Short mmCIF file of C-alpha atoms in Angstrom, two decimals:
data_model
loop_
_atom_site.label_atom_id
_atom_site.label_comp_id
_atom_site.label_asym_id
_atom_site.label_seq_id
_atom_site.Cartn_x
_atom_site.Cartn_y
_atom_site.Cartn_z
CA MET T 438 0.00 0.00 0.00
CA LYS T 439 1.31 3.45 -0.92
CA LYS T 440 2.06 5.68 2.06
CA VAL T 441 -0.18 8.41 0.70
CA TYR T 442 -3.22 6.10 0.87
CA ILE T 443 -2.57 5.37 4.54
CA PHE T 444 -2.57 9.13 5.01
CA PHE T 445 -5.90 9.33 3.13
CA LEU T 446 -7.38 6.73 5.48
CA LEU T 447 -6.25 8.50 8.64
CA PRO T 448 -9.42 10.63 9.13
CA LEU T 449 -11.54 7.45 9.12
CA PHE T 450 -9.26 5.69 11.61
CA ALA T 451 -9.14 8.74 13.90
CA PHE T 452 -12.92 9.18 13.81
CA ILE T 453 -13.66 5.53 14.58
CA LEU T 454 -11.00 5.44 17.30
CA PHE T 455 -12.37 8.52 19.04
CA THR T 456 -16.10 7.86 18.68
CA ILE T 457 -16.30 4.06 18.82
CA ILE T 458 -13.21 2.22 20.03
CA ILE T 459 -12.24 4.39 23.01
CA PRO T 460 -15.83 4.73 24.33
CA LEU T 461 -16.27 0.95 24.10
CA LEU T 462 -12.96 0.29 25.86
CA LEU T 463 -14.01 2.71 28.59
CA ILE T 464 -17.29 0.85 29.02
CA PHE T 465 -15.43 -2.48 29.31
CA TYR T 466 -12.93 -1.00 31.77
CA ASN T 467 -15.58 0.66 33.94
CA THR T 468 -17.77 -2.45 33.93
CA PHE T 469 -14.98 -4.72 35.13
CA THR T 470 -13.59 -2.18 37.58
CA TYR T 471 -16.88 -1.36 39.29
CA TYR T 472 -18.87 -4.51 38.67
CA GLY T 473 -16.83 -7.55 37.74
CA ILE T 474 -18.32 -10.72 36.29
CA GLU T 475 -19.96 -11.85 39.56
CA LYS T 476 -21.86 -8.63 40.14
CA LEU T 477 -22.80 -8.55 36.49
CA GLY T 478 -24.35 -11.98 36.96
CA GLU T 479 -26.28 -10.71 40.00
CA LEU T 480 -27.53 -7.77 37.97
CA PHE T 481 -29.26 -10.20 35.61
CA SER T 482 -30.48 -12.65 38.29
CA ILE T 483 -34.03 -13.98 38.13
CA GLN T 484 -36.56 -11.42 39.41
CA SER T 485 -34.16 -8.54 38.67
CA TYR T 486 -35.58 -5.55 36.85
CA ALA T 487 -32.74 -5.63 34.30
CA LEU T 488 -33.57 -9.20 33.26
CA LYS T 489 -37.32 -8.44 33.14
CA SER T 490 -36.63 -5.42 30.95
CA LEU T 491 -34.26 -7.36 28.69
CA LEU T 492 -36.70 -10.27 28.20
CA PHE T 493 -39.58 -7.87 27.56
CA THR T 494 -37.49 -6.03 24.98
CA ILE T 495 -36.47 -9.24 23.20
CA PHE T 496 -40.13 -10.34 23.12
CA VAL T 497 -41.40 -7.00 21.72
CA ALA T 498 -38.53 -6.75 19.22
CA THR T 499 -39.16 -10.33 18.02
CA LEU T 500 -42.86 -9.62 17.48
CA SER T 501 -42.15 -6.32 15.70
CA THR T 502 -39.64 -8.09 13.47
CA LEU T 503 -42.06 -10.90 12.65
CA PHE T 504 -44.83 -8.42 11.77
CA SER T 505 -42.46 -6.30 9.65
CA VAL T 506 -41.03 -9.31 7.80
CA ILE T 507 -44.40 -10.94 7.15
CA ILE T 508 -46.03 -7.72 5.93
CA GLY T 509 -42.97 -6.28 4.13
CA TYR T 510 -42.06 -9.52 2.36
CA GLY T 511 -45.75 -10.17 1.69
CA ILE T 512 -46.07 -6.83 -0.07
CA ALA T 513 -42.88 -7.50 -2.06
CA LEU T 514 -44.19 -10.91 -3.21
CA TYR T 515 -47.60 -9.45 -4.03
CA MET T 516 -45.98 -6.71 -6.11
CA ILE T 517 -43.83 -9.22 -7.98
CA LEU T 518 -46.82 -11.43 -8.78
CA LYS T 519 -49.39 -8.73 -9.60
CA ARG T 520 -47.10 -6.00 -10.95
CA LYS T 521 -49.72 -3.35 -10.16
CA TYR T 522 -49.51 -0.03 -8.34
CA ILE T 523 -45.78 -0.60 -7.81
CA LYS T 524 -44.92 3.10 -8.07
CA ILE T 525 -47.57 4.14 -5.54
CA VAL T 526 -46.54 1.41 -3.08
CA MET T 527 -42.88 2.32 -3.41
CA GLN T 528 -43.60 6.02 -2.82
CA LEU T 529 -45.78 5.19 0.19
CA LEU T 530 -43.15 2.92 1.68
CA ARG T 531 -40.43 5.53 1.37
CA ILE T 532 -42.24 7.92 3.71
CA PRO T 533 -41.38 6.25 7.06
CA LEU T 534 -37.69 6.20 6.12
CA PHE T 535 -37.55 10.00 6.27
CA ILE T 536 -39.44 10.51 9.52
CA PRO T 537 -37.26 11.07 12.62
CA TYR T 538 -37.61 8.31 15.24
CA ILE T 539 -38.68 10.73 17.95
CA THR T 540 -41.47 11.96 15.65
CA ILE T 541 -42.54 8.37 14.96
CA GLY T 542 -42.91 7.88 18.72
CA TYR T 543 -44.94 11.08 18.94
CA ILE T 544 -47.29 10.41 15.98
CA TRP T 545 -48.13 6.95 17.29
CA ARG T 546 -48.65 8.27 20.80
CA ALA T 547 -51.07 10.85 19.37
CA PHE T 548 -52.79 8.20 17.22
CA LEU T 549 -53.12 5.57 19.95
CA ASN T 550 -53.99 7.89 22.86
CA PRO T 551 -57.30 7.18 24.71
CA ARG T 552 -58.99 9.81 22.46
CA GLY T 553 -56.63 9.30 19.55
CA HIS T 554 -57.92 8.43 16.08
CA GLY T 555 -56.58 4.87 16.17
CA THR T 556 -58.25 4.04 19.48
CA MET T 557 -61.52 5.74 18.54
CA ILE T 558 -61.74 4.07 15.11
CA ALA T 559 -60.95 0.66 16.65
CA SER T 560 -63.67 1.28 19.29
CA MET T 561 -66.19 2.18 16.58
CA ILE T 562 -65.41 -1.03 14.68
CA ALA T 563 -65.62 -3.01 17.94
CA SER T 564 -69.05 -1.50 18.72
CA CYS T 565 -70.32 -2.72 15.33
CA PHE T 566 -69.69 -6.25 16.58
CA ASN T 567 -71.08 -5.52 20.08
CA LEU T 568 -67.60 -5.68 21.57
CA PRO T 569 -66.43 -3.37 24.41
CA ALA T 570 -64.55 -0.14 23.61
CA VAL T 571 -60.86 -0.59 22.83
CA LYS T 572 -58.39 0.61 25.47
CA SER T 573 -55.46 2.83 24.53
CA LEU T 574 -52.32 0.88 23.69
CA VAL T 575 -49.98 3.66 24.80
CA GLY T 576 -47.75 2.40 27.61
CA THR T 577 -47.86 -1.20 26.41
CA GLY T 578 -45.55 -3.23 24.23
CA TRP T 579 -48.21 -3.29 21.49
CA ALA T 580 -47.85 0.42 20.76
CA ILE T 581 -44.09 -0.08 20.35
CA ASN T 582 -44.83 -3.05 18.08
CA ILE T 583 -47.14 -1.04 15.85
CA ALA T 584 -44.71 1.89 15.58
CA HIS T 585 -41.69 -0.34 14.92
CA THR T 586 -43.62 -2.29 12.30
CA TRP T 587 -44.59 1.01 10.62
CA LEU T 588 -40.92 1.97 10.51
CA TYR T 589 -39.50 -1.37 9.40
CA ILE T 590 -41.97 -2.62 6.75
CA PRO T 591 -40.25 -0.35 4.18
CA VAL T 592 -36.83 -1.73 5.17
CA VAL T 593 -37.94 -5.34 4.65
CA PHE T 594 -39.73 -4.41 1.44
CA SER T 595 -36.70 -2.62 -0.02
CA ILE T 596 -34.29 -5.46 0.74
CA THR T 597 -36.51 -8.34 -0.38
CA TYR T 598 -38.07 -6.63 -3.40
CA ALA T 599 -34.60 -5.81 -4.79
CA VAL T 600 -33.59 -9.47 -4.49
CA LEU T 601 -36.89 -10.72 -5.94
CA LEU T 602 -36.31 -8.53 -9.01
CA LYS T 603 -32.94 -10.20 -9.55
CA ILE T 604 -34.45 -13.68 -10.01
CA ASN T 605 -33.98 -14.86 -13.57
CA PRO T 606 -37.35 -14.32 -15.32
CA GLU T 607 -36.74 -17.43 -17.44
CA ILE T 608 -37.13 -19.58 -14.32
CA ILE T 609 -40.50 -17.95 -13.62
CA ASP T 610 -41.61 -18.30 -17.26
CA ALA T 611 -40.59 -21.99 -17.27
CA ALA T 612 -42.55 -22.60 -14.06
CA ARG T 613 -45.57 -20.74 -15.41
CA SER T 614 -45.50 -22.72 -18.67
CA LEU T 615 -45.49 -25.89 -16.57
CA GLY T 616 -48.70 -24.69 -14.92
CA ALA T 617 -47.35 -23.17 -11.70
CA LYS T 618 -49.46 -20.30 -10.32
CA GLY T 619 -49.35 -17.78 -7.45
CA LEU T 620 -48.88 -19.86 -4.31
CA THR T 621 -46.83 -22.59 -6.03
CA LEU T 622 -44.52 -19.94 -7.50
CA VAL T 623 -44.10 -18.37 -4.08
CA THR T 624 -43.41 -21.59 -2.18
CA ARG T 625 -41.37 -23.39 -4.84
CA ILE T 626 -39.41 -20.56 -6.44
CA TYR T 627 -39.54 -17.16 -4.76
CA ILE T 628 -39.07 -18.23 -1.12
CA PRO T 629 -36.30 -20.82 -1.78
CA LEU T 630 -34.40 -18.27 -3.88
CA THR T 631 -34.77 -15.32 -1.49
CA TRP T 632 -34.68 -16.85 2.00
CA ARG T 633 -31.22 -15.46 2.67
CA ALA T 634 -32.38 -11.91 1.93
CA VAL T 635 -35.42 -12.45 4.15
CA LEU T 636 -33.12 -13.67 6.92
CA ALA T 637 -30.84 -10.65 6.44
CA ALA T 638 -33.88 -8.35 6.62
CA PHE T 639 -35.03 -10.21 9.75
CA VAL T 640 -31.69 -9.70 11.51
CA LEU T 641 -31.44 -6.05 10.42
CA VAL T 642 -34.95 -5.25 11.64
CA PHE T 643 -34.46 -7.19 14.88
CA MET T 644 -31.24 -5.29 15.50
CA GLY T 645 -32.94 -1.91 14.86
CA SER T 646 -35.99 -2.80 16.88
CA LEU T 647 -33.94 -4.05 19.82
CA ARG T 648 -31.74 -0.97 19.96
CA GLY T 649 -34.33 1.76 19.37
CA VAL T 650 -34.56 4.32 22.16
CA SER T 651 -36.65 7.24 20.91
CA ILE T 652 -39.84 5.36 19.96
CA PRO T 653 -40.19 3.32 23.18
CA LEU T 654 -39.11 6.35 25.20
CA ILE T 655 -42.06 8.37 23.92
CA LEU T 656 -44.57 5.52 23.94
CA GLY T 657 -43.54 4.15 27.34
CA SER T 658 -43.92 0.61 28.66
CA ASN T 659 -43.81 -1.42 31.84
CA PRO T 660 -41.16 -2.74 32.32
CA ASP T 661 -38.99 -0.25 30.47
CA TYR T 662 -37.64 -1.16 27.06
CA PHE T 663 -34.01 -2.16 27.72
CA PRO T 664 -32.26 0.75 25.93
CA VAL T 665 -34.75 3.11 27.59
CA TYR T 666 -33.86 1.53 30.94
CA ILE T 667 -30.17 2.25 30.28
CA TYR T 668 -31.08 5.81 29.26
CA ARG T 669 -33.11 6.34 32.45
CA VAL T 670 -30.41 4.84 34.68
CA LEU T 671 -28.12 7.58 33.45
CA THR T 672 -30.47 10.56 33.06
CA ASP T 673 -32.90 9.95 35.95
CA TYR T 674 -30.84 8.01 38.53
CA TYR T 675 -27.33 9.26 37.57
CA ASP T 676 -25.98 5.76 38.26
CA LYS T 677 -23.00 5.69 35.90
CA PRO T 678 -21.51 2.32 37.00
CA LEU T 679 -24.87 0.59 36.48
CA ALA T 680 -25.33 2.33 33.12
CA ASN T 681 -21.87 1.08 32.09
CA ALA T 682 -22.61 -2.49 33.13
CA LEU T 683 -25.96 -2.54 31.31
CA SER T 684 -24.32 -1.00 28.24
CA PHE T 685 -21.66 -3.69 28.26
CA VAL T 686 -24.27 -6.47 28.15
CA PHE T 687 -26.28 -4.63 25.53
CA PHE T 688 -23.21 -4.13 23.38
CA ILE T 689 -22.41 -7.86 23.42
CA ILE T 690 -25.94 -8.73 22.27
CA SER T 691 -25.97 -6.07 19.54
CA ALA T 692 -22.47 -6.86 18.29
CA THR T 693 -23.37 -10.55 17.90
CA LEU T 694 -26.45 -9.63 15.86
CA ALA T 695 -24.49 -7.14 13.77
CA PHE T 696 -21.86 -9.80 13.03
CA ILE T 697 -24.55 -12.20 11.76
CA TYR T 698 -26.10 -9.45 9.63
CA PHE T 699 -22.82 -8.37 8.03
CA LYS T 700 -22.00 -12.00 7.18
CA LEU T 701 -25.40 -12.45 5.52
CA ALA T 702 -25.21 -9.11 3.72
CA LEU T 703 -21.74 -9.91 2.39
CA ARG T 704 -22.96 -13.27 1.10
CA ILE T 705 -25.95 -11.65 -0.64
CA ARG T 706 -23.71 -9.00 -2.19
CA LYS T 707 -21.35 -11.66 -3.55
CA THR T 708 -23.92 -14.20 -4.76
CA GLY T 709 -26.80 -11.87 -5.64
CA VAL T 710 -29.37 -13.75 -3.52
CA MET U 789 -64.62 -0.53 -32.37
CA GLY U 790 -64.65 -2.60 -29.21
CA VAL U 791 -65.28 -1.18 -25.75
CA LYS U 792 -62.08 -0.88 -23.73
CA LYS U 793 -62.31 -3.24 -20.77
CA ARG U 794 -60.84 -1.87 -17.57
CA ASN U 795 -59.21 -4.47 -15.42
CA ILE U 796 -60.04 -3.40 -11.86
CA ASP U 797 -58.42 -5.55 -9.22
CA ILE U 798 -60.47 -5.08 -6.03
CA SER U 799 -58.09 -7.02 -3.77
CA SER U 800 -55.13 -4.89 -4.87
CA ILE U 801 -57.07 -1.67 -4.30
CA LEU U 802 -58.19 -2.79 -0.84
CA LEU U 803 -54.65 -3.75 0.13
CA LEU U 804 -53.33 -0.47 -1.20
CA ALA U 805 -55.98 1.46 0.76
CA ALA U 806 -55.10 -0.42 3.97
CA LEU U 807 -51.40 0.28 3.47
CA ALA U 808 -52.05 3.94 2.68
CA PHE U 809 -54.16 4.27 5.84
CA TYR U 810 -51.49 2.64 8.00
CA ILE U 811 -48.70 4.81 6.62
CA LEU U 812 -50.52 8.12 6.22
CA ALA U 813 -53.14 8.27 9.00
CA PRO U 814 -50.74 8.97 11.90
CA LEU U 815 -48.97 11.59 9.80
CA ALA U 816 -52.30 13.24 8.98
CA VAL U 817 -53.07 13.36 12.72
CA MET U 818 -49.70 15.05 13.31
CA ILE U 819 -50.51 17.71 10.70
CA MET U 820 -53.96 18.27 12.24
CA HIS U 821 -52.44 18.70 15.70
CA SER U 822 -49.92 21.21 14.38
CA ILE U 823 -52.63 23.41 12.84
CA ALA U 824 -55.29 22.96 15.53
CA THR U 825 -55.93 26.15 17.47
CA GLU U 826 -59.08 24.81 19.13
CA TRP U 827 -59.75 21.11 19.58
CA TYR U 828 -62.08 19.68 22.22
CA VAL U 829 -61.24 16.00 21.86
CA LEU U 830 -63.94 14.92 24.34
CA LYS U 831 -66.63 16.48 22.14
CA ARG U 832 -65.14 16.11 18.67
CA TRP U 833 -62.27 13.67 18.56
CA TRP U 834 -61.88 13.42 14.79
CA ALA U 835 -60.94 17.00 13.85
CA PRO U 836 -60.19 20.37 15.42
CA SER U 837 -62.95 22.97 15.49
CA LYS U 838 -60.59 25.81 14.59
CA ILE U 839 -57.40 25.75 12.58
CA GLY U 840 -54.56 28.20 12.07
CA LEU U 841 -50.80 28.58 12.15
CA ASP U 842 -50.59 29.78 15.77
CA TRP U 843 -48.24 26.99 16.87
CA TYR U 844 -45.83 27.76 14.07
CA TYR U 845 -45.87 31.49 14.94
CA PHE U 846 -45.30 30.56 18.56
CA LEU U 847 -42.18 28.66 17.54
CA PHE U 848 -40.84 31.78 15.84
CA ARG U 849 -41.91 34.19 18.61
CA ASP U 850 -40.42 32.29 21.55
CA PRO U 851 -36.66 33.03 21.55
CA ASP U 852 -35.73 29.69 23.16
CA LEU U 853 -37.75 27.66 20.70
CA PHE U 854 -36.52 29.70 17.76
CA ARG U 855 -32.95 29.11 18.94
CA SER U 856 -33.64 25.34 18.90
CA LEU U 857 -34.94 25.66 15.36
CA TRP U 858 -31.94 27.38 13.82
CA MET U 859 -29.50 25.48 16.05
CA THR U 860 -30.87 22.18 14.65
CA TYR U 861 -30.24 23.28 11.07
CA VAL U 862 -26.83 24.82 11.77
CA ILE U 863 -25.71 21.60 13.50
CA ALA U 864 -27.08 19.47 10.64
CA ILE U 865 -25.30 21.55 7.96
CA THR U 866 -22.03 21.42 9.92
CA VAL U 867 -22.42 17.65 10.29
CA VAL U 868 -22.82 17.39 6.50
CA ILE U 869 -19.58 19.31 5.87
CA PHE U 870 -17.71 17.50 8.65
CA THR U 871 -18.68 13.95 7.63
CA ILE U 872 -18.10 14.48 3.92
CA GLY U 873 -14.76 16.10 4.75
CA ILE U 874 -13.72 13.12 6.86
CA PHE U 875 -14.93 10.35 4.58
CA ILE U 876 -14.22 11.60 1.06
CA LEU U 877 -10.57 10.51 1.01
CA PRO U 878 -11.13 7.08 2.63
CA ALA U 879 -14.07 6.53 0.23
CA TYR U 880 -11.79 7.42 -2.70
CA VAL U 881 -9.17 4.89 -1.57
CA ILE U 882 -11.75 2.11 -1.16
CA GLY U 883 -14.08 3.00 -4.06
CA THR U 884 -11.34 3.27 -6.66
CA GLY U 885 -9.64 0.07 -5.48
CA LYS U 886 -6.37 1.82 -4.58
CA VAL U 887 -6.16 -0.48 -1.57
CA LYS U 888 -6.95 -4.14 -2.11
CA LYS U 889 -5.51 -5.71 1.02
CA GLY U 890 -7.65 -4.91 4.02
CA ALA U 891 -10.38 -3.14 1.99
CA ASP U 892 -13.09 -5.30 3.62
CA PHE U 893 -11.75 -4.41 7.06
CA ILE U 894 -11.75 -0.69 6.27
CA GLU U 895 -15.29 -0.92 4.91
CA THR U 896 -16.37 -2.69 8.10
CA LEU U 897 -14.75 0.11 10.11
CA GLY U 898 -16.77 2.67 8.17
CA ASN U 899 -19.97 0.77 8.93
CA LEU U 900 -19.08 0.14 12.58
CA PRO U 901 -21.15 3.00 14.05
CA GLN U 902 -24.25 1.26 12.74
CA ALA U 903 -23.44 -1.92 14.65
CA ILE U 904 -23.29 -0.31 18.07
CA PRO U 905 -26.37 0.94 19.93
CA ILE U 906 -26.32 4.72 20.17
CA VAL U 907 -27.25 4.63 23.86
CA VAL U 908 -24.10 2.56 24.54
CA LEU U 909 -21.93 5.02 22.62
CA GLY U 910 -23.49 7.93 24.48
CA ILE U 911 -22.55 6.40 27.82
CA GLY U 912 -19.03 5.65 26.59
CA LEU U 913 -18.55 9.17 25.20
CA LEU U 914 -19.73 10.95 28.34
CA PRO U 915 -16.46 10.68 30.35
CA ILE U 916 -14.34 11.45 27.26
CA TYR U 917 -16.37 14.57 26.49
CA GLY U 918 -16.16 15.60 30.15
CA ARG U 919 -12.39 15.33 30.15
CA LEU U 920 -11.90 17.09 26.80
CA GLY U 921 -14.33 19.90 27.60
CA LEU U 922 -16.65 18.93 24.75
CA LEU U 923 -19.75 18.48 26.92
CA TYR U 924 -22.60 20.89 26.08
CA THR U 925 -20.58 22.44 23.24
CA PHE U 926 -21.35 22.93 19.56
CA PRO U 927 -18.27 21.00 18.27
CA GLY U 928 -19.06 18.17 20.68
CA ILE U 929 -22.60 17.81 19.32
CA VAL U 930 -21.38 18.01 15.72
CA ILE U 931 -18.95 15.12 16.35
CA ALA U 932 -21.68 13.17 18.18
CA HIS U 933 -24.23 13.66 15.38
CA SER U 934 -21.61 12.56 12.85
CA ILE U 935 -21.60 9.07 14.40
CA PRO U 936 -25.02 7.96 13.09
CA ALA U 937 -24.40 9.86 9.84
CA ALA U 938 -20.99 8.27 9.17
CA PRO U 939 -22.03 4.87 7.71
CA TYR U 940 -24.51 6.46 5.27
CA VAL U 941 -21.99 9.04 4.08
CA PHE U 942 -19.17 6.52 3.75
CA ARG U 943 -21.27 3.92 1.88
CA THR U 944 -22.78 6.50 -0.48
CA LEU U 945 -19.40 8.03 -1.33
CA VAL U 946 -17.77 4.60 -1.84
CA SER U 947 -20.61 3.65 -4.23
CA GLY U 948 -20.09 6.95 -6.05
CA PHE U 949 -16.37 6.27 -6.58
CA ILE U 950 -17.08 2.65 -7.65
CA ALA U 951 -19.42 3.95 -10.37
CA ILE U 952 -16.66 6.08 -11.94
CA PRO U 953 -14.82 3.98 -14.56
CA PRO U 954 -11.06 3.93 -13.76
CA GLU U 955 -10.27 4.38 -17.48
CA ILE U 956 -11.43 8.00 -17.31
CA GLU U 957 -8.74 8.91 -14.77
CA GLU U 958 -6.10 7.02 -16.80
CA ALA U 959 -7.17 8.73 -20.04
CA ALA U 960 -6.96 12.14 -18.39
CA ARG U 961 -3.49 11.34 -17.06
CA VAL U 962 -2.33 10.21 -20.50
CA LEU U 963 -3.63 13.48 -21.94
CA GLY U 964 -1.51 15.35 -19.42
CA ALA U 965 -4.06 16.33 -16.77
CA GLY U 966 -2.56 17.11 -13.37
CA LYS U 967 -3.87 15.83 -10.03
CA LEU U 968 -5.93 18.93 -9.33
CA ALA U 969 -7.40 18.94 -12.84
CA ILE U 970 -8.45 15.30 -12.37
CA VAL U 971 -10.11 16.12 -9.05
CA PHE U 972 -11.97 19.20 -10.30
CA ASN U 973 -12.75 18.13 -13.88
CA ILE U 974 -13.44 14.44 -13.38
CA TYR U 975 -14.14 13.37 -9.83
CA ILE U 976 -16.19 16.29 -8.52
CA PRO U 977 -18.61 16.52 -11.50
CA LEU U 978 -19.08 12.74 -11.68
CA LEU U 979 -19.39 12.44 -7.90
CA LYS U 980 -21.93 15.26 -7.55
CA PRO U 981 -25.01 12.99 -7.22
CA SER U 982 -23.30 10.85 -4.57
CA ILE U 983 -22.07 13.89 -2.63
CA LEU U 984 -25.57 15.38 -2.68
CA ALA U 985 -27.11 12.05 -1.58
CA ALA U 986 -24.53 11.70 1.21
CA ALA U 987 -25.27 15.29 2.27
CA VAL U 988 -28.99 14.75 2.57
CA LEU U 989 -28.52 11.47 4.46
CA ALA U 990 -26.11 13.13 6.91
CA PHE U 991 -28.51 16.06 7.30
CA SER U 992 -31.42 13.70 8.10
CA ALA U 993 -29.31 11.63 10.49
CA SER U 994 -28.33 14.76 12.42
CA ILE U 995 -31.89 16.08 12.63
CA ASN U 996 -33.01 12.61 13.74
CA GLU U 997 -30.51 12.32 16.60
CA TYR U 998 -32.04 12.59 20.05
CA VAL U 999 -30.13 10.35 22.49
CA LEU U 1000 -26.65 11.78 21.98
CA THR U 1001 -27.99 15.34 22.19
CA ALA U 1002 -29.79 14.49 25.43
CA PHE U 1003 -26.63 12.93 26.93
CA LEU U 1004 -24.02 15.36 25.66
CA GLY U 1005 -25.75 18.62 24.75
CA VAL U 1006 -28.79 19.35 26.94
CA PRO U 1007 -29.38 21.89 28.49
CA ALA U 1008 -26.95 24.13 26.58
CA ILE U 1009 -27.86 22.67 23.19
CA THR U 1010 -31.50 21.84 22.68
CA THR U 1011 -32.39 20.66 19.20
CA LEU U 1012 -35.88 20.13 17.75
CA ALA U 1013 -35.68 16.39 18.56
CA VAL U 1014 -35.18 17.30 22.22
CA ARG U 1015 -38.13 19.72 22.00
CA VAL U 1016 -40.34 16.93 20.61
CA TYR U 1017 -39.38 14.76 23.57
CA GLN U 1018 -40.04 17.62 26.00
CA THR U 1019 -43.52 18.18 24.56
CA ALA U 1020 -44.55 14.63 23.67
CA GLY U 1021 -42.64 12.36 26.04
CA GLY U 1022 -43.31 11.67 29.69
CA TYR U 1023 -46.13 13.39 31.58
CA TYR U 1024 -46.12 16.71 29.74
CA TRP U 1025 -48.24 16.27 26.63
CA SER U 1026 -48.55 19.09 24.12
CA PRO U 1027 -49.27 17.40 20.80
CA HIS U 1028 -49.75 20.70 18.96
CA LEU U 1029 -46.29 22.05 19.67
CA ALA U 1030 -44.75 18.61 19.11
CA GLY U 1031 -46.55 18.52 15.74
CA ALA U 1032 -45.13 21.92 14.73
CA PHE U 1033 -41.61 20.87 15.80
CA SER U 1034 -41.94 17.62 13.85
CA ILE U 1035 -43.02 19.41 10.70
CA PHE U 1036 -39.87 21.54 10.89
CA MET U 1037 -37.82 18.35 11.26
CA ILE U 1038 -39.41 16.55 8.32
CA ILE U 1039 -39.92 19.27 5.69
CA PRO U 1040 -36.27 20.24 5.05
CA SER U 1041 -35.06 16.65 4.58
CA VAL U 1042 -37.97 15.69 2.32
CA THR U 1043 -37.68 18.89 0.26
CA ILE U 1044 -33.94 18.42 -0.23
CA VAL U 1045 -34.42 14.74 -1.17
CA MET U 1046 -37.06 15.66 -3.75
CA ALA U 1047 -34.89 18.41 -5.20
CA ILE U 1048 -31.81 16.19 -5.38
CA GLU U 1049 -33.75 13.36 -6.99
CA LYS U 1050 -35.08 15.77 -9.58
CA ILE U 1051 -31.63 17.22 -10.32
CA THR U 1052 -29.60 14.02 -10.29
CA ARG U 1053 -32.30 11.52 -11.33
CA THR U 1054 -31.10 9.08 -8.66
CA LYS U 1055 -32.98 7.75 -5.67
CA VAL U 1056 -31.88 8.70 -2.20
CA THR U 1057 -32.74 6.07 0.40
CA PRO U 1058 -31.24 5.75 3.87
CA LEU U 1059 -30.66 1.99 3.61
#
């Protein structure tokens, strides 16, 4: 490598060192200095709030991811099969990508409030079937689910639709000429050829949903969403050692997921599907 | 002459309507809140009884809120300049294949900020900022906001350099063009769409950033994202002001994206 290129790369190295590597090393150092492995274990003992919060977060993030993947991939498959209204759907699905997370939390809080449009419309539909009025979802994991799904459907759609478009049309034509139709095409051709992209979308959405702070912070939940719990430990209780220890655990979980995602993404980039 | 038969697909239209409702309804509610000057939700939950631009005027009249407004944009513009300045040379090295060995590693480094939860980074940065005197300062917030923006900027610029055929640079060299002439006559014009896309993505990422501002900037630096939290998070609930703040967060990014897409004919997506 020419020396001048190392010089060109220096700003990147300096930025990553200052903003990522040193902060992470500090978190590791502080965690082991103030907590140590034993205390860290106690922190996540059964009945502890940290464990409750972590399990709740994993549960909500898993549900949000499943909803996003099912709906997002469903729309992508539907668009590939029907080839109708693609432009409108694509424009619609770009909108959430440009809305700040904190605003997403706010719009869903406004929509799902006790007198919000979402709650009132759901209550009106329920009354048509003689069912009791719907309670507001704000403060529950469901509100976070709905908001995260709103945000991540476009992500799943973009990733999977791009891969679906890359499938050789001759394979589809051959299958069609042999009599294959909608569901058979989906189960025999589209899903087997795109499962890796779906998995990559799943991991990416799970990662985003697990780490999100702003949306669950605005919508609230009991117990706290795990990143929100870390945020509150620092801003409300000023307990820096605890915030460090929780961050350490959270980093390990996120880094593992990120590693899986990058491996999958690299594979898709190299093989196309 | 036969009658033209219109093929109306009811299931597609219903699905499209459901999707449009899901995506647009909460945004419509936000707009209504931001223009509602009188809204008795217990009597009339579906729409305000009086509308106007009072909340927007309020944002301009209140000096603290107005400071948040321009501060948000100034920070975002500085983040754009800072991130592009930092990543243009590394992107050139990777995108043009000047470095083969270790290119994957360098690319991973550029994407690293996306792999680490922002709340974790905020906690890690706090003692460093405290020691360096960057807490509650403008440069400190610019560096902090550059973290979420970095992967988008780096990836977009690398893609831009990849798209430039290496033969063009060689041909220019053969014809006697100097280094500066190559930069100004070849790279900058051909890279313009990517630079603009990277700029809008960095701008959006900065406007979007709440956690790092809350950890490292508040109370001295209060951006619009912090104002949305103050008016829509916790026990204090003022949906009208939060709506007006949100509009000022969304409009610039969307307008710039639309303008760039029109000029460059390329799609800008933060993915």
